[in-house]
Short mmCIF file of C-alpha atoms in Angstrom, two decimals:
data_model
loop_
_atom_site.label_atom_id
_atom_site.label_comp_id
_atom_site.label_asym_id
_atom_site.label_seq_id
_atom_site.Cartn_x
_atom_site.Cartn_y
_atom_site.Cartn_z
CA MET T 1 -79.24 215.54 131.98
CA LYS T 2 -77.81 218.86 130.85
CA GLU T 3 -77.33 219.90 134.45
CA ILE T 4 -75.46 216.68 135.19
CA VAL T 5 -73.12 217.28 132.26
CA SER T 6 -72.49 220.84 133.48
CA GLN T 7 -71.60 219.52 136.94
CA LYS T 8 -69.46 216.56 135.90
CA ILE T 9 -67.62 217.69 132.75
CA MET T 10 -64.98 220.29 133.50
CA ASN T 11 -63.63 220.62 129.96
CA GLN T 12 -65.80 223.40 128.51
CA ASP T 13 -65.30 222.47 124.87
CA LEU T 14 -66.20 218.83 125.53
CA GLU T 15 -69.18 219.94 127.58
CA ARG T 16 -70.42 222.02 124.65
CA TYR T 17 -70.42 218.99 122.37
CA LEU T 18 -72.24 216.86 124.93
CA GLN T 19 -74.86 219.54 125.53
CA ASN T 20 -75.47 219.66 121.77
CA PHE T 21 -75.88 215.89 121.72
CA ILE T 22 -78.41 216.02 124.55
CA GLU T 23 -80.25 218.90 122.90
CA SER T 24 -81.14 216.62 119.99
CA LYS T 25 -82.83 214.08 122.27
CA ASP T 26 -86.63 214.34 122.27
CA THR T 27 -87.83 211.02 123.74
CA PHE T 28 -87.23 209.52 127.18
CA GLU T 29 -88.91 206.12 126.89
CA PHE T 30 -86.18 204.24 128.75
CA ALA T 31 -86.37 206.57 131.75
CA ASP T 32 -90.12 205.96 131.75
CA LEU T 33 -89.54 202.19 131.84
CA ALA T 34 -87.36 202.59 134.93
CA LEU T 35 -89.91 204.85 136.62
CA HIS T 36 -92.90 202.57 135.87
CA HIS T 37 -91.10 199.59 137.37
CA TYR T 38 -89.78 201.54 140.33
CA LEU T 39 -93.28 202.71 141.25
CA ALA T 40 -94.88 199.30 140.59
CA PHE T 41 -92.52 197.77 143.16
CA ASN T 42 -93.14 200.55 145.71
CA GLY T 43 -89.96 202.56 145.27
CA GLN T 44 -89.94 205.65 147.51
CA ASP T 45 -86.67 207.52 146.97
CA GLN T 46 -87.40 210.23 144.40
CA LYS T 47 -83.79 211.40 144.15
CA ALA T 48 -82.48 207.88 143.55
CA ILE T 49 -84.88 207.16 140.67
CA GLU T 50 -84.05 210.54 139.13
CA TRP T 51 -80.34 209.64 139.10
CA LEU T 52 -81.07 206.23 137.61
CA ALA T 53 -83.43 207.61 134.96
CA ALA T 54 -81.02 210.37 133.91
CA GLY T 55 -78.10 207.94 133.73
CA ILE T 56 -80.12 205.50 131.65
CA GLU T 57 -81.04 208.14 129.08
CA LEU T 58 -77.40 209.24 128.86
CA LEU T 59 -76.44 205.60 128.28
CA ILE T 60 -79.09 205.13 125.58
CA LEU T 61 -77.94 208.31 123.86
CA SER T 62 -74.33 207.13 123.92
CA PHE T 63 -75.30 203.76 122.39
CA ASP T 64 -77.34 205.51 119.68
CA ILE T 65 -74.32 207.66 118.82
CA TYR T 66 -71.96 204.67 118.79
CA ASP T 67 -74.43 202.88 116.52
CA ASP T 68 -74.52 205.78 114.04
CA LEU T 69 -70.73 206.16 114.04
CA GLU T 70 -70.22 202.43 113.49
CA ASP T 71 -72.84 202.13 110.76
CA GLN T 72 -72.13 205.56 109.24
CA ASP T 73 -75.87 206.15 109.42
CA ASN T 74 -78.17 209.07 110.31
CA GLY T 75 -76.09 211.73 108.58
CA SER T 76 -78.29 214.57 109.85
CA ALA T 77 -77.37 213.93 113.50
CA VAL T 78 -75.13 216.54 115.15
CA TRP T 79 -72.47 213.94 116.04
CA MET T 80 -72.23 212.90 112.39
CA LYS T 81 -71.48 216.47 111.30
CA ILE T 82 -68.32 216.89 113.37
CA ASP T 83 -64.86 215.37 113.18
CA SER T 84 -65.21 211.64 113.88
CA SER T 85 -62.35 211.61 116.39
CA ILE T 86 -64.05 214.36 118.41
CA ALA T 87 -67.39 212.57 118.19
CA LEU T 88 -65.84 209.28 119.32
CA ASN T 89 -64.08 210.85 122.31
CA ALA T 90 -67.21 212.79 123.27
CA VAL T 91 -69.45 209.72 123.15
CA THR T 92 -66.94 207.77 125.25
CA ALA T 93 -67.17 210.53 127.84
CA LEU T 94 -70.96 210.33 127.64
CA TYR T 95 -70.96 206.55 128.10
CA THR T 96 -68.59 206.76 131.09
CA LEU T 97 -70.64 209.53 132.64
CA SER T 98 -73.85 207.52 132.23
CA ILE T 99 -72.39 204.60 134.20
CA GLN T 100 -71.18 206.92 136.94
CA VAL T 101 -74.60 208.60 137.22
CA MET T 102 -76.55 205.33 137.34
CA CYS T 103 -74.25 203.94 140.02
CA GLN T 104 -74.97 206.99 142.17
CA ALA T 105 -78.56 205.81 142.52
CA SER T 106 -77.43 202.94 144.74
CA HIS T 107 -74.17 202.13 146.51
CA GLU T 108 -74.82 198.37 146.53
CA PRO T 109 -72.06 196.55 144.54
CA GLU T 110 -74.61 194.20 142.95
CA PHE T 111 -76.48 197.19 141.53
CA SER T 112 -73.54 198.57 139.57
CA GLN T 113 -72.52 195.04 138.54
CA GLU T 114 -75.90 194.41 136.90
CA ILE T 115 -75.72 197.73 135.03
CA LEU T 116 -72.36 196.72 133.59
CA ASN T 117 -73.65 193.23 132.73
CA PHE T 118 -76.48 194.65 130.64
CA ALA T 119 -74.22 197.21 128.94
CA LEU T 120 -71.64 194.54 128.07
CA GLN T 121 -74.31 192.20 126.73
CA SER T 122 -75.63 194.93 124.45
CA ILE T 123 -72.12 195.74 123.19
CA GLN T 124 -71.61 192.09 122.28
CA GLY T 125 -74.93 192.05 120.44
CA GLN T 126 -73.85 195.19 118.59
CA HIS T 127 -70.65 193.43 117.55
CA ASP T 128 -72.65 190.59 116.01
CA ASP T 129 -74.74 193.19 114.17
CA ILE T 130 -71.66 195.04 112.86
CA VAL T 131 -70.03 191.88 111.49
CA ASN T 132 -73.40 190.65 110.17
CA ALA T 133 -73.07 187.41 112.13
CA PRO T 134 -76.69 186.12 112.11
CA GLN T 135 -77.30 183.69 109.25
CA THR T 136 -80.64 182.32 110.49
CA GLU T 137 -83.78 183.82 112.00
CA GLU T 138 -82.97 182.15 115.32
CA ALA T 139 -79.48 183.69 115.37
CA CYS T 140 -80.96 187.05 114.41
CA LEU T 141 -83.43 186.92 117.31
CA GLU T 142 -80.57 186.06 119.67
CA MET T 143 -78.60 189.03 118.36
CA ILE T 144 -81.63 191.31 118.84
CA LYS T 145 -82.10 189.95 122.37
CA ASN T 146 -78.51 190.80 123.22
CA LYS T 147 -78.32 194.17 121.47
CA SER T 148 -81.77 195.74 121.93
CA GLY T 149 -83.22 193.41 124.55
CA ALA T 150 -80.44 194.03 127.06
CA LEU T 151 -80.79 197.81 126.73
CA THR T 152 -84.54 197.50 127.30
CA ALA T 153 -84.13 195.11 130.21
CA LEU T 154 -81.66 197.43 131.92
CA PRO T 155 -84.15 200.18 132.96
CA CYS T 156 -86.85 197.66 133.87
CA VAL T 157 -84.66 195.42 136.00
CA MET T 158 -82.69 198.27 137.55
CA GLY T 159 -85.89 200.14 138.40
CA VAL T 160 -87.09 197.08 140.32
CA MET T 161 -83.67 196.48 141.86
CA LEU T 162 -83.52 200.07 143.06
CA ALA T 163 -86.93 199.64 144.70
CA THR T 164 -86.42 196.18 146.24
CA GLY T 165 -82.68 195.57 146.35
CA LYS T 166 -83.13 192.36 144.35
CA TYR T 167 -82.66 191.19 140.76
CA HIS T 168 -86.04 190.05 139.39
CA PRO T 169 -85.73 187.28 136.75
CA ILE T 170 -89.38 187.55 135.61
CA VAL T 171 -88.94 191.26 134.91
CA ALA T 172 -85.77 190.51 132.99
CA SER T 173 -87.53 187.81 130.96
CA TYR T 174 -90.38 189.98 129.67
CA SER T 175 -88.16 193.04 129.27
CA TYR T 176 -86.06 191.23 126.67
CA GLU T 177 -89.26 190.54 124.72
CA LEU T 178 -90.11 194.24 124.89
CA GLY T 179 -86.75 195.01 123.30
CA ILE T 180 -87.35 192.45 120.54
CA ILE T 181 -90.75 194.01 119.78
CA ALA T 182 -89.20 197.48 119.52
CA GLN T 183 -86.48 196.21 117.15
CA ILE T 184 -89.01 194.43 114.92
CA GLU T 185 -91.01 197.66 114.68
CA ASN T 186 -87.84 199.57 113.84
CA ASP T 187 -86.88 197.03 111.15
CA TYR T 188 -90.37 197.31 109.64
CA ARG T 189 -90.15 201.11 109.43
CA GLY T 190 -86.73 200.72 107.83
CA LEU T 191 -88.26 198.88 104.89
CA TYR T 192 -89.74 202.15 103.63
CA TYR T 193 -86.52 204.02 103.07
CA LEU T 194 -83.02 203.26 101.87
CA ASN T 195 -81.24 202.78 105.17
CA ASN T 196 -77.82 201.26 105.62
CA ASP T 197 -79.24 197.92 106.74
CA PHE T 198 -80.36 197.13 103.21
CA ILE T 199 -77.52 198.91 101.43
CA GLN T 200 -75.08 196.79 103.46
CA LYS T 201 -77.32 193.71 103.21
CA LYS T 202 -77.57 193.41 106.98
CA ASN T 203 -79.19 190.18 108.08
CA THR T 204 -82.25 191.65 109.76
CA LEU T 205 -85.33 189.47 110.23
CA ALA T 206 -86.95 191.17 107.23
CA TYR T 207 -83.93 190.70 104.97
CA LEU T 208 -83.47 187.05 105.99
CA TYR T 209 -87.12 186.42 105.20
CA LEU T 210 -87.03 188.22 101.84
CA ASN T 211 -83.77 186.53 100.89
CA LYS T 212 -85.47 183.14 101.01
CA ARG T 213 -87.34 184.37 97.89
CA PHE T 214 -90.53 182.50 98.63
CA ASN T 215 -92.22 184.31 95.74
CA ALA T 216 -91.64 186.73 92.90
CA ALA T 217 -92.56 189.70 95.08
CA SER T 218 -89.64 188.97 97.43
CA ALA T 219 -87.17 188.96 94.56
CA GLU T 220 -88.67 192.17 93.18
CA ILE T 221 -88.34 193.96 96.53
CA LEU T 222 -84.72 192.91 96.85
CA SER T 223 -84.06 194.31 93.37
CA TRP T 224 -85.60 197.64 94.46
CA TYR T 225 -83.02 198.03 97.23
CA GLU T 226 -80.27 197.42 94.65
CA ASN T 227 -81.57 200.28 92.48
CA THR T 228 -81.60 203.55 94.42
CA GLU T 229 -83.22 205.56 91.63
CA LEU T 230 -86.03 203.04 91.23
CA PHE T 231 -86.67 202.78 94.96
CA LEU T 232 -86.86 206.56 95.39
CA SER T 233 -89.46 206.73 92.60
CA LEU T 234 -91.86 204.53 94.59
CA ASN T 235 -94.39 205.78 97.11
CA SER T 236 -95.12 204.16 100.50
CA LYS T 237 -98.39 202.63 99.26
CA GLN T 238 -96.60 200.79 96.43
CA ILE T 239 -93.92 199.58 98.83
CA LYS T 240 -96.44 198.35 101.40
CA GLU T 241 -98.51 196.51 98.81
CA LYS T 242 -95.43 194.68 97.54
CA LEU T 243 -94.20 193.92 101.07
CA THR T 244 -97.63 192.46 101.86
CA GLU T 245 -97.59 190.44 98.63
CA ALA T 246 -94.17 189.08 99.60
CA GLY T 247 -95.49 188.11 103.04
CA VAL T 248 -92.88 190.06 104.99
CA VAL T 249 -95.45 192.35 106.66
CA GLN T 250 -97.40 189.34 107.93
CA TYR T 251 -94.19 187.62 109.02
CA LEU T 252 -92.98 190.56 111.11
CA LEU T 253 -96.45 191.00 112.65
CA VAL T 254 -96.48 187.32 113.67
CA MET T 255 -92.98 187.59 115.20
CA LYS T 256 -94.02 190.72 117.06
CA HIS T 257 -97.22 189.03 118.28
CA LEU T 258 -95.29 186.02 119.59
CA SER T 259 -93.01 188.25 121.66
CA LEU T 260 -96.01 190.25 122.90
CA GLN T 261 -97.76 187.09 124.08
CA LYS T 262 -94.62 185.93 125.91
CA LEU T 263 -94.35 189.37 127.51
CA LYS T 264 -97.95 189.39 128.76
CA LYS T 265 -97.65 185.81 130.04
CA GLU T 266 -94.56 186.69 132.06
CA ILE T 267 -96.01 189.94 133.47
CA ALA T 268 -99.04 187.99 134.70
CA ARG T 269 -96.65 185.96 136.88
CA LEU T 270 -95.58 189.00 138.90
CA GLU T 271 -96.63 188.95 142.54
CA LEU T 272 -98.22 192.36 142.33
CA GLN T 273 -101.75 193.63 142.85
CA GLU T 274 -103.87 193.34 139.71
CA ASN T 275 -104.27 197.10 139.36
CA LYS T 276 -100.49 197.54 139.49
CA ILE T 277 -99.97 194.90 136.80
CA LYS T 278 -102.53 196.62 134.57
CA LYS T 279 -100.90 199.98 135.15
CA LEU T 280 -97.49 198.51 134.37
CA ILE T 281 -98.74 196.95 131.11
CA THR T 282 -100.34 200.25 130.08
CA GLY T 283 -97.12 202.11 130.86
CA ILE T 284 -94.67 199.88 128.98
CA ILE T 285 -96.66 198.60 125.99
CA LYS T 286 -97.36 201.42 123.54
#
């Protein structure tokens, strides 16, 4: 990724910012998704999958940065410590570069079109998140599918498309569920610290559930997020016990389980050898 930036970005000052952004990246799960699917469907071109994987991780990084800038979250990130206009221009360069790199993996017009379709779908989901559009659990799941699901489907579907030349609807179907699972896990972790989702009363699945105030514990938890000093005085054990008492832990686990069952059901429909399906499941479900 750093080598690609060095090759493609001629402005040295801009390059320095982008290299710093990349330096902060320590996970490459989306590249792994592309690789697992590429190999499962007998992809053979090592250079092509390397271009796709690198471009995907650049795209994911750009979306993470946009997300932080839009939510004014994650203040410790390098892009949050610089002038916002510089950060915004730099991330736009990163996003544009990511599309260019992914499209170099294949010269088929349909390939680049699908990449743009997924990116645009995620941006629209992000818009719904920013304006806090979801008012029901169903609407929230649809927003998650568009925002997180599309970004998760992109590496899976494009990995298969690079290997076979075809869009695979079954892969797309279960990949969206994988994105929903990841977002539910992220929302659950967010319950343990004062993130912007609760400060801004974002309609996450957890918040929508708690806001129904099924019991006294739900109302108490909501009051915690209103009182920063009180919340910071609590330890994780106290928080978890109250979340369990409110039923939100069980609720999120059930929602996650439902998506996991849909995912496994769809993967089983793939016309692949059983050992390849097992290897694929092991590779994408952590």
